[in-house]
PDB file of C-alpha atoms in Angstrom:
ATOM      1  CA  MET A   1     -19.150  -0.868  13.390  1.00  0.00           C
ATOM      2  CA  GLN A   2     -22.561  -2.213  12.735  1.00  0.00           C
ATOM      3  CA  PRO A   3     -23.085  -3.237   9.449  1.00  0.00           C
ATOM      4  CA  PHE A   4     -26.512  -1.509   7.769  1.00  0.00           C
ATOM      5  CA  ALA A   5     -26.823  -4.305   5.030  1.00  0.00           C
ATOM      6  CA  GLN A   6     -28.645  -7.458   5.010  1.00  0.00           C
ATOM      7  CA  LEU A   7     -26.743 -10.575   3.740  1.00  0.00           C
ATOM      8  CA  PRO A   8     -28.411 -12.343   0.665  1.00  0.00           C
ATOM      9  CA  ALA A   9     -29.796 -15.728   1.749  1.00  0.00           C
ATOM     10  CA  PRO A  10     -27.576 -18.401   0.001  1.00  0.00           C
ATOM     11  CA  VAL A  11     -29.353 -19.369  -3.073  1.00  0.00           C
ATOM     12  CA  PRO A  12     -28.103 -23.015  -4.935  1.00  0.00           C
ATOM     13  CA  ALA A  13     -26.983 -22.063  -8.362  1.00  0.00           C
ATOM     14  CA  SER A  14     -27.371 -24.478 -11.119  1.00  0.00           C
ATOM     15  CA  VAL A  15     -24.680 -25.208 -13.595  1.00  0.00           C
ATOM     16  CA  ALA A  16     -26.862 -23.071 -16.268  1.00  0.00           C
ATOM     17  CA  ALA A  17     -26.832 -20.230 -14.179  1.00  0.00           C
ATOM     18  CA  PRO A  18     -24.490 -17.282 -16.173  1.00  0.00           C
ATOM     19  CA  VAL A  19     -21.269 -17.526 -15.113  1.00  0.00           C
ATOM     20  CA  LEU A  20     -20.072 -14.506 -12.987  1.00  0.00           C
ATOM     21  CA  VAL A  21     -16.956 -12.986 -14.651  1.00  0.00           C
ATOM     22  CA  ALA A  22     -15.325 -10.396 -11.467  1.00  0.00           C
ATOM     23  CA  VAL A  23     -13.168  -8.125 -14.026  1.00  0.00           C
ATOM     24  CA  GLY A  24     -10.181  -6.271 -12.075  1.00  0.00           C
ATOM     25  CA  HIS A  25      -7.898  -3.943 -13.997  1.00  0.00           C
ATOM     26  CA  GLY A  26      -4.626  -5.576 -13.378  1.00  0.00           C
ATOM     27  CA  SER A  27      -1.856  -4.595 -11.415  1.00  0.00           C
ATOM     28  CA  ARG A  28       2.001  -4.958 -11.083  1.00  0.00           C
ATOM     29  CA  ASP A  29       1.585  -5.398  -7.121  1.00  0.00           C
ATOM     30  CA  PRO A  30       1.708  -9.184  -6.364  1.00  0.00           C
ATOM     31  CA  ARG A  31      -0.728  -8.680  -3.678  1.00  0.00           C
ATOM     32  CA  ALA A  32      -3.645  -7.387  -6.234  1.00  0.00           C
ATOM     33  CA  ARG A  33      -4.276 -10.563  -7.564  1.00  0.00           C
ATOM     34  CA  ALA A  34      -4.471 -12.729  -4.207  1.00  0.00           C
ATOM     35  CA  THR A  35      -6.561 -10.124  -2.488  1.00  0.00           C
ATOM     36  CA  LEU A  36      -8.887 -10.588  -5.655  1.00  0.00           C
ATOM     37  CA  ALA A  37      -9.188 -14.314  -5.475  1.00  0.00           C
ATOM     38  CA  ARG A  38      -9.804 -13.720  -1.567  1.00  0.00           C
ATOM     39  CA  LEU A  39     -12.403 -11.774  -2.424  1.00  0.00           C
ATOM     40  CA  LEU A  40     -14.232 -14.238  -4.927  1.00  0.00           C
ATOM     41  CA  ASP A  41     -13.562 -16.643  -2.305  1.00  0.00           C
ATOM     42  CA  ARG A  42     -16.278 -15.077  -0.175  1.00  0.00           C
ATOM     43  CA  VAL A  43     -18.634 -14.472  -3.571  1.00  0.00           C
ATOM     44  CA  ARG A  44     -18.371 -18.432  -3.467  1.00  0.00           C
ATOM     45  CA  GLU A  45     -19.333 -18.913   0.009  1.00  0.00           C
ATOM     46  CA  LEU A  46     -22.189 -16.932  -0.425  1.00  0.00           C
ATOM     47  CA  ARG A  47     -23.421 -18.236  -3.433  1.00  0.00           C
ATOM     48  CA  PRO A  48     -22.611 -22.421  -3.323  1.00  0.00           C
ATOM     49  CA  GLY A  49     -22.348 -23.712  -6.797  1.00  0.00           C
ATOM     50  CA  LEU A  50     -22.240 -20.519  -8.552  1.00  0.00           C
ATOM     51  CA  ASP A  51     -19.472 -20.411 -11.442  1.00  0.00           C
ATOM     52  CA  VAL A  52     -17.052 -17.408 -10.329  1.00  0.00           C
ATOM     53  CA  ARG A  53     -13.863 -16.563 -12.358  1.00  0.00           C
ATOM     54  CA  LEU A  54     -11.468 -13.486 -11.982  1.00  0.00           C
ATOM     55  CA  ALA A  55     -10.742 -11.944 -15.420  1.00  0.00           C
ATOM     56  CA  HIS A  56      -7.980  -8.980 -15.802  1.00  0.00           C
ATOM     57  CA  ILE A  57      -8.212  -6.177 -18.449  1.00  0.00           C
ATOM     58  CA  GLU A  58      -4.428  -5.815 -18.364  1.00  0.00           C
ATOM     59  CA  LEU A  59      -1.488  -6.497 -16.869  1.00  0.00           C
ATOM     60  CA  ASN A  60      -2.235 -10.000 -14.986  1.00  0.00           C
ATOM     61  CA  ALA A  61      -3.655 -13.502 -15.916  1.00  0.00           C
ATOM     62  CA  PRO A  62      -6.058 -14.541 -16.976  1.00  0.00           C
ATOM     63  CA  LEU A  63      -6.695 -11.827 -19.261  1.00  0.00           C
ATOM     64  CA  LEU A  64     -10.411 -10.841 -19.987  1.00  0.00           C
ATOM     65  CA  ASP A  65     -10.328 -11.841 -23.822  1.00  0.00           C
ATOM     66  CA  ASP A  66      -8.998 -15.021 -22.444  1.00  0.00           C
ATOM     67  CA  THR A  67     -11.582 -15.635 -20.354  1.00  0.00           C
ATOM     68  CA  LEU A  68     -14.530 -14.677 -22.537  1.00  0.00           C
ATOM     69  CA  ALA A  69     -12.793 -16.482 -25.238  1.00  0.00           C
ATOM     70  CA  ALA A  70     -13.115 -19.660 -23.290  1.00  0.00           C
ATOM     71  CA  LEU A  71     -16.538 -19.174 -22.071  1.00  0.00           C
ATOM     72  CA  ALA A  72     -17.818 -18.775 -25.708  1.00  0.00           C
ATOM     73  CA  ALA A  73     -15.990 -22.199 -26.377  1.00  0.00           C
ATOM     74  CA  GLU A  74     -17.930 -23.650 -23.820  1.00  0.00           C
ATOM     75  CA  GLY A  75     -21.159 -22.435 -24.971  1.00  0.00           C
ATOM     76  CA  ARG A  76     -21.676 -20.580 -21.563  1.00  0.00           C
ATOM     77  CA  GLU A  77     -23.415 -17.354 -20.436  1.00  0.00           C
ATOM     78  CA  ALA A  78     -21.636 -14.441 -18.326  1.00  0.00           C
ATOM     79  CA  VAL A  79     -22.424 -11.550 -16.310  1.00  0.00           C
ATOM     80  CA  LEU A  80     -19.008  -9.173 -16.113  1.00  0.00           C
ATOM     81  CA  VAL A  81     -19.077  -7.387 -12.734  1.00  0.00           C
ATOM     82  CA  PRO A  82     -16.462  -4.653 -12.976  1.00  0.00           C
ATOM     83  CA  LEU A  83     -14.415  -4.336  -9.728  1.00  0.00           C
ATOM     84  CA  LEU A  84     -14.128  -0.827 -10.229  1.00  0.00           C
ATOM     85  CA  LEU A  85     -15.791   2.018  -8.166  1.00  0.00           C
ATOM     86  CA  ALA A  86     -17.222   4.246 -10.712  1.00  0.00           C
ATOM     87  CA  PRO A  87     -18.089   4.684 -14.400  1.00  0.00           C
ATOM     88  CA  GLY A  88     -14.778   5.315 -16.590  1.00  0.00           C
ATOM     89  CA  HIS A  89     -13.282   4.063 -19.825  1.00  0.00           C
ATOM     90  CA  HIS A  90     -12.441   0.764 -18.644  1.00  0.00           C
ATOM     91  CA  VAL A  91     -16.552   0.349 -17.861  1.00  0.00           C
ATOM     92  CA  THR A  92     -18.012   1.898 -20.671  1.00  0.00           C
ATOM     93  CA  HIS A  93     -15.414   0.986 -23.436  1.00  0.00           C
ATOM     94  CA  ASP A  94     -13.196  -1.593 -22.632  1.00  0.00           C
ATOM     95  CA  LEU A  95     -15.461  -4.334 -20.851  1.00  0.00           C
ATOM     96  CA  PRO A  96     -18.197  -3.571 -24.224  1.00  0.00           C
ATOM     97  CA  ALA A  97     -15.318  -3.646 -26.861  1.00  0.00           C
ATOM     98  CA  ALA A  98     -14.386  -6.959 -25.060  1.00  0.00           C
ATOM     99  CA  LEU A  99     -17.738  -8.481 -25.482  1.00  0.00           C
ATOM    100  CA  ALA A 100     -18.042  -7.416 -28.970  1.00  0.00           C
ATOM    101  CA  ALA A 101     -14.774  -9.124 -30.170  1.00  0.00           C
ATOM    102  CA  VAL A 102     -16.406 -12.474 -28.870  1.00  0.00           C
ATOM    103  CA  PRO A 103     -19.824 -12.397 -30.856  1.00  0.00           C
ATOM    104  CA  GLY A 104     -20.674 -16.015 -29.824  1.00  0.00           C
ATOM    105  CA  LEU A 105     -20.744 -14.905 -26.183  1.00  0.00           C
ATOM    106  CA  ARG A 106     -24.196 -14.217 -24.889  1.00  0.00           C
ATOM    107  CA  ALA A 107     -23.200 -11.957 -21.961  1.00  0.00           C
ATOM    108  CA  ARG A 108     -23.953  -8.421 -20.274  1.00  0.00           C
ATOM    109  CA  VAL A 109     -22.145  -5.942 -18.136  1.00  0.00           C
ATOM    110  CA  ALA A 110     -23.129  -5.068 -14.601  1.00  0.00           C
ATOM    111  CA  ASP A 111     -22.714  -1.437 -13.164  1.00  0.00           C
ATOM    112  CA  PRO A 112     -19.348  -0.581 -11.429  1.00  0.00           C
ATOM    113  CA  LEU A 113     -19.695  -1.247  -7.814  1.00  0.00           C
ATOM    114  CA  GLY A 114     -20.180   2.499  -6.571  1.00  0.00           C
ATOM    115  CA  PRO A 115     -22.526   4.289  -5.234  1.00  0.00           C
ATOM    116  CA  HIS A 116     -23.952   1.532  -2.919  1.00  0.00           C
ATOM    117  CA  PRO A 117     -24.592   1.495   1.014  1.00  0.00           C
ATOM    118  CA  LEU A 118     -22.508  -1.645   0.931  1.00  0.00           C
ATOM    119  CA  LEU A 119     -19.411  -0.015  -0.512  1.00  0.00           C
ATOM    120  CA  VAL A 120     -19.956   2.963   2.390  1.00  0.00           C
ATOM    121  CA  GLU A 121     -20.311   0.072   4.522  1.00  0.00           C
ATOM    122  CA  ALA A 122     -16.775  -1.164   3.775  1.00  0.00           C
ATOM    123  CA  LEU A 123     -15.134   2.097   3.431  1.00  0.00           C
ATOM    124  CA  ALA A 124     -16.310   2.804   7.043  1.00  0.00           C
ATOM    125  CA  ASP A 125     -15.163  -0.467   8.376  1.00  0.00           C
ATOM    126  CA  ARG A 126     -11.779  -0.228   6.728  1.00  0.00           C
ATOM    127  CA  LEU A 127     -11.247   3.095   8.543  1.00  0.00           C
ATOM    128  CA  ALA A 128     -12.296   1.794  11.843  1.00  0.00           C
ATOM    129  CA  GLN A 129      -9.987  -0.667  10.928  1.00  0.00           C
ATOM    130  CA  ALA A 130      -7.326   1.785  11.080  1.00  0.00           C
ATOM    131  CA  GLY A 131      -7.846   3.410  14.272  1.00  0.00           C
ATOM    132  CA  TRP A 132     -11.188   5.816  13.336  1.00  0.00           C
ATOM    133  CA  THR A 133     -13.482   5.738  16.430  1.00  0.00           C
ATOM    134  CA  PRO A 134     -17.076   7.099  17.425  1.00  0.00           C
ATOM    135  CA  ALA A 135     -15.153   9.622  19.263  1.00  0.00           C
ATOM    136  CA  ASP A 136     -13.447  11.012  15.638  1.00  0.00           C
ATOM    137  CA  SER A 137     -17.247  11.050  14.315  1.00  0.00           C
ATOM    138  CA  ALA A 138     -18.187  13.600  17.088  1.00  0.00           C
ATOM    139  CA  SER A 139     -14.968  15.542  16.602  1.00  0.00           C
ATOM    140  CA  ARG A 140     -14.859  19.038  14.491  1.00  0.00           C
ATOM    141  CA  ALA A 141     -11.211  18.578  13.990  1.00  0.00           C
ATOM    142  CA  THR A 142     -11.659  15.128  11.703  1.00  0.00           C
ATOM    143  CA  GLY A 143     -11.834  15.046   8.182  1.00  0.00           C
ATOM    144  CA  VAL A 144     -11.536  12.413   5.924  1.00  0.00           C
ATOM    145  CA  VAL A 145     -10.157  12.076   2.066  1.00  0.00           C
ATOM    146  CA  LEU A 146     -11.829   9.448  -0.337  1.00  0.00           C
ATOM    147  CA  ALA A 147      -8.685   8.443  -2.439  1.00  0.00           C
ATOM    148  CA  SER A 148      -9.611   6.798  -5.744  1.00  0.00           C
ATOM    149  CA  ALA A 149      -8.192   6.122  -8.883  1.00  0.00           C
ATOM    150  CA  GLY A 150      -9.493   8.812 -10.954  1.00  0.00           C
ATOM    151  CA  SER A 151     -10.967   9.399 -14.534  1.00  0.00           C
ATOM    152  CA  ARG A 152     -11.475  11.616 -17.398  1.00  0.00           C
ATOM    153  CA  ASP A 153     -15.332  10.662 -17.384  1.00  0.00           C
ATOM    154  CA  PRO A 154     -17.256  13.087 -15.824  1.00  0.00           C
ATOM    155  CA  ARG A 155     -19.536  10.653 -14.350  1.00  0.00           C
ATOM    156  CA  SER A 156     -16.956   8.911 -12.852  1.00  0.00           C
ATOM    157  CA  ALA A 157     -16.411  12.227 -10.345  1.00  0.00           C
ATOM    158  CA  ALA A 158     -20.008  12.861  -9.984  1.00  0.00           C
ATOM    159  CA  THR A 159     -20.075   8.961  -8.383  1.00  0.00           C
ATOM    160  CA  LEU A 160     -17.360   9.252  -5.978  1.00  0.00           C
ATOM    161  CA  ARG A 161     -18.666  12.593  -4.883  1.00  0.00           C
ATOM    162  CA  ARG A 162     -21.992  10.902  -4.077  1.00  0.00           C
ATOM    163  CA  ILE A 163     -19.773   8.087  -2.308  1.00  0.00           C
ATOM    164  CA  ALA A 164     -17.690  10.858  -0.361  1.00  0.00           C
ATOM    165  CA  ALA A 165     -21.165  12.522   0.831  1.00  0.00           C
ATOM    166  CA  ALA A 166     -22.682   8.515   1.921  1.00  0.00           C
ATOM    167  CA  LEU A 167     -19.621   8.163   3.792  1.00  0.00           C
ATOM    168  CA  GLY A 168     -19.714  11.441   5.505  1.00  0.00           C
ATOM    169  CA  ALA A 169     -23.090  11.030   6.618  1.00  0.00           C
ATOM    170  CA  ARG A 170     -22.274   7.630   7.932  1.00  0.00           C
ATOM    171  CA  LEU A 171     -19.487   8.935   9.841  1.00  0.00           C
ATOM    172  CA  GLY A 172     -21.779  11.355  11.548  1.00  0.00           C
ATOM    173  CA  GLY A 173     -21.390  14.356   9.795  1.00  0.00           C
ATOM    174  CA  THR A 174     -17.651  14.180   9.039  1.00  0.00           C
ATOM    175  CA  PRO A 175     -16.480  16.084   5.974  1.00  0.00           C
ATOM    176  CA  VAL A 176     -15.228  14.183   3.156  1.00  0.00           C
ATOM    177  CA  VAL A 177     -13.672  15.330   0.335  1.00  0.00           C
ATOM    178  CA  ALA A 178     -12.935  13.129  -2.656  1.00  0.00           C
ATOM    179  CA  ALA A 179      -9.410  12.755  -4.385  1.00  0.00           C
ATOM    180  CA  TYR A 180      -7.967  11.211  -7.262  1.00  0.00           C
ATOM    181  CA  ALA A 181      -4.479   9.424  -7.834  1.00  0.00           C
ATOM    182  CA  SER A 182      -4.718  10.364 -11.649  1.00  0.00           C
ATOM    183  CA  ALA A 183      -6.923  12.103 -14.381  1.00  0.00           C
ATOM    184  CA  ALA A 184      -8.602  14.334 -12.100  1.00  0.00           C
ATOM    185  CA  ALA A 185      -8.483  16.749  -9.484  1.00  0.00           C
ATOM    186  CA  PRO A 186      -8.220  17.182  -6.506  1.00  0.00           C
ATOM    187  CA  THR A 187      -5.342  15.219  -5.632  1.00  0.00           C
ATOM    188  CA  VAL A 188      -5.014  13.589  -2.334  1.00  0.00           C
ATOM    189  CA  PRO A 189      -2.288  16.235  -1.143  1.00  0.00           C
ATOM    190  CA  GLU A 190      -4.591  19.148  -2.297  1.00  0.00           C
ATOM    191  CA  ALA A 191      -7.802  17.631  -0.831  1.00  0.00           C
ATOM    192  CA  VAL A 192      -5.517  17.581   2.482  1.00  0.00           C
ATOM    193  CA  ALA A 193      -4.833  20.926   2.039  1.00  0.00           C
ATOM    194  CA  ALA A 194      -8.204  22.058   1.398  1.00  0.00           C
ATOM    195  CA  LEU A 195      -9.476  20.173   4.812  1.00  0.00           C
ATOM    196  CA  THR A 196      -6.663  21.637   6.598  1.00  0.00           C
ATOM    197  CA  ALA A 197      -7.384  25.134   5.515  1.00  0.00           C
ATOM    198  CA  ARG A 198     -10.903  24.388   6.838  1.00  0.00           C
ATOM    199  CA  GLY A 199      -9.523  23.417  10.394  1.00  0.00           C
ATOM    200  CA  HIS A 200      -9.648  19.985  10.274  1.00  0.00           C
ATOM    201  CA  HIS A 201      -5.968  18.602  11.565  1.00  0.00           C
ATOM    202  CA  ARG A 202      -6.779  15.293  12.355  1.00  0.00           C
ATOM    203  CA  ILE A 203      -7.275  14.024   8.584  1.00  0.00           C
ATOM    204  CA  ALA A 204      -7.490  10.346   7.477  1.00  0.00           C
ATOM    205  CA  VAL A 205      -7.309   8.615   3.853  1.00  0.00           C
ATOM    206  CA  ALA A 206     -10.159   6.264   2.806  1.00  0.00           C
ATOM    207  CA  SER A 207      -9.033   3.778   0.342  1.00  0.00           C
ATOM    208  CA  CYS A 208     -11.579   3.633  -2.264  1.00  0.00           C
ATOM    209  CA  PHE A 209      -9.552   0.947  -3.965  1.00  0.00           C
ATOM    210  CA  THR A 210     -10.489  -2.650  -4.370  1.00  0.00           C
ATOM    211  CA  ALA A 211      -7.087  -3.863  -4.071  1.00  0.00           C
ATOM    212  CA  PRO A 212      -3.623  -2.881  -3.096  1.00  0.00           C
ATOM    213  CA  GLY A 213      -0.951  -0.993  -5.908  1.00  0.00           C
ATOM    214  CA  LEU A 214       0.559   1.808  -6.688  1.00  0.00           C
ATOM    215  CA  PHE A 215      -2.179   4.366  -6.607  1.00  0.00           C
ATOM    216  CA  ALA A 216      -3.553   3.214  -3.438  1.00  0.00           C
ATOM    217  CA  ALA A 217       0.224   3.057  -1.787  1.00  0.00           C
ATOM    218  CA  ARG A 218       0.597   7.056  -3.075  1.00  0.00           C
ATOM    219  CA  ALA A 219      -2.687   7.895  -1.567  1.00  0.00           C
ATOM    220  CA  ALA A 220      -1.969   6.352   1.690  1.00  0.00           C
ATOM    221  CA  ALA A 221       1.490   7.619   1.975  1.00  0.00           C
ATOM    222  CA  HIS A 222      -0.059  11.320   2.006  1.00  0.00           C
ATOM    223  CA  ALA A 223      -2.122  10.552   4.747  1.00  0.00           C
ATOM    224  CA  PRO A 224      -1.400  12.961   7.717  1.00  0.00           C
ATOM    225  CA  TRP A 225      -2.967  10.787  10.316  1.00  0.00           C
ATOM    226  CA  ILE A 226      -4.546   7.201   9.819  1.00  0.00           C
ATOM    227  CA  ALA A 227      -4.791   5.645   6.142  1.00  0.00           C
ATOM    228  CA  ALA A 228      -7.565   2.752   5.711  1.00  0.00           C
ATOM    229  CA  ASP A 229      -6.526  -0.381   3.659  1.00  0.00           C
ATOM    230  CA  PRO A 230      -7.901  -1.078   0.686  1.00  0.00           C
ATOM    231  CA  LEU A 231     -11.279  -2.798   0.376  1.00  0.00           C
ATOM    232  CA  GLY A 232     -10.393  -6.144  -0.402  1.00  0.00           C
ATOM    233  CA  ALA A 233     -12.013  -9.019   0.579  1.00  0.00           C
ATOM    234  CA  HIS A 234     -14.196  -7.299   2.959  1.00  0.00           C
ATOM    235  CA  PRO A 235     -17.524  -9.270   3.273  1.00  0.00           C
ATOM    236  CA  ALA A 236     -19.807  -6.056   2.010  1.00  0.00           C
ATOM    237  CA  LEU A 237     -18.041  -5.916  -0.981  1.00  0.00           C
ATOM    238  CA  ALA A 238     -18.390  -9.534  -1.638  1.00  0.00           C
ATOM    239  CA  ARG A 239     -22.469  -8.869  -0.960  1.00  0.00           C
ATOM    240  CA  LEU A 240     -22.162  -6.239  -3.347  1.00  0.00           C
ATOM    241  CA  VAL A 241     -20.489  -8.430  -6.053  1.00  0.00           C
ATOM    242  CA  LEU A 242     -23.429 -10.546  -6.026  1.00  0.00           C
ATOM    243  CA  HIS A 243     -25.699  -7.822  -5.867  1.00  0.00           C
ATOM    244  CA  ARG A 244     -24.726  -6.296  -9.289  1.00  0.00           C
ATOM    245  CA  TYR A 245     -24.484  -9.731 -10.472  1.00  0.00           C
ATOM    246  CA  ASP A 246     -28.299 -10.353  -9.663  1.00  0.00           C
ATOM    247  CA  LEU A 247     -29.058  -7.031 -10.983  1.00  0.00           C
ATOM    248  CA  ALA A 248     -27.534  -7.571 -14.151  1.00  0.00           C
ATOM    249  CA  ARG A 249     -28.815 -11.067 -14.545  1.00  0.00           C
ATOM    250  CA  THR A 250     -32.419 -10.281 -13.776  1.00  0.00           C
ATOM    251  CA  GLY A 251     -32.945  -6.781 -12.887  1.00  0.00           C
ATOM    252  CA  ARG A 252     -33.314  -7.282  -9.228  1.00  0.00           C
ATOM    253  CA  PRO A 253     -31.558  -9.025  -6.507  1.00  0.00           C
ATOM    254  CA  THR A 254     -32.068 -12.249  -5.265  1.00  0.00           C
ATOM    255  CA  ALA A 255     -32.406 -11.334  -1.423  1.00  0.00           C
ATOM    256  CA  PRO A 256     -32.191  -7.301  -0.374  1.00  0.00           C
ATOM    257  CA  ALA A 257     -28.975  -6.199  -0.096  1.00  0.00           C
ATOM    258  CA  THR A 258     -29.912  -3.285   2.029  1.00  0.00           C
ATOM    259  CA  PRO A 259     -33.064  -1.143   3.475  1.00  0.00           C
ATOM    260  CA  SER A 260     -34.662   1.288   1.106  1.00  0.00           C
ATOM    261  CA  ARG A 261     -34.055   3.660   3.594  1.00  0.00           C
ATOM    262  CA  GLU A 262     -30.121   3.445   3.131  1.00  0.00           C
ATOM    263  CA  LEU A 263     -30.845   3.080  -0.835  1.00  0.00           C
ATOM    264  CA  ALA A 264     -32.453   6.645  -0.629  1.00  0.00           C
ATOM    265  CA  ALA A 265     -29.558   8.081   0.804  1.00  0.00           C
ATOM    266  CA  ILE A 266     -27.562   7.955  -1.924  1.00  0.00           C
TER     267      ILE A 266
END
């Protein structure tokens, strides 16, 4: 699929630039940390010289609390970029609380990754890698379930619905239903059943997860047809991480991340 987001031009980063702390949730799946490490390698390639560090809210080292304490001891400034797709308890509570526990650290929290056209680009490309074709976009038999972790925060569900709508438009008007692995409805099987009841018998599952884990595996297991891989180290996701960093740091990206018409689409 042709990308619809322009690659930001590499910008030399001085040692004084805020550290980009990419914050993952953490997972017992050993593939998760390695996947996020590869994603951050892509971020470093796009922004040579920028200090990019990975931290986790729980389960994996380095933990966010330890990373923030080390930055404070170094006298550094930081921007926390959540590797999460929508607002929820981790973004609105856990990250600000972690910063409040280190009062000597100058830092701010960027927006979560969604919604954004770069995210939709990555989702569509992962579906194509799983077997989705232009003919599927043109077929009235197809449908997509957009699977994510889920949250009790209503802003999270609203964000996922916007991402689903944008992905459906990207796929030529294919119906896309947001579904959740926990804390919200519908579940992936419920979304599959709803699409089936509407006459769609070729149903794919798009993985709105940044890395492999229990929820992503469960969602994929419910796919009646094809299931996309998690977003992982997709190039568009690396660009999006830098876009969120730049917006949090300066209020604007260093280079246009997307044409304005695509931004208006969501």
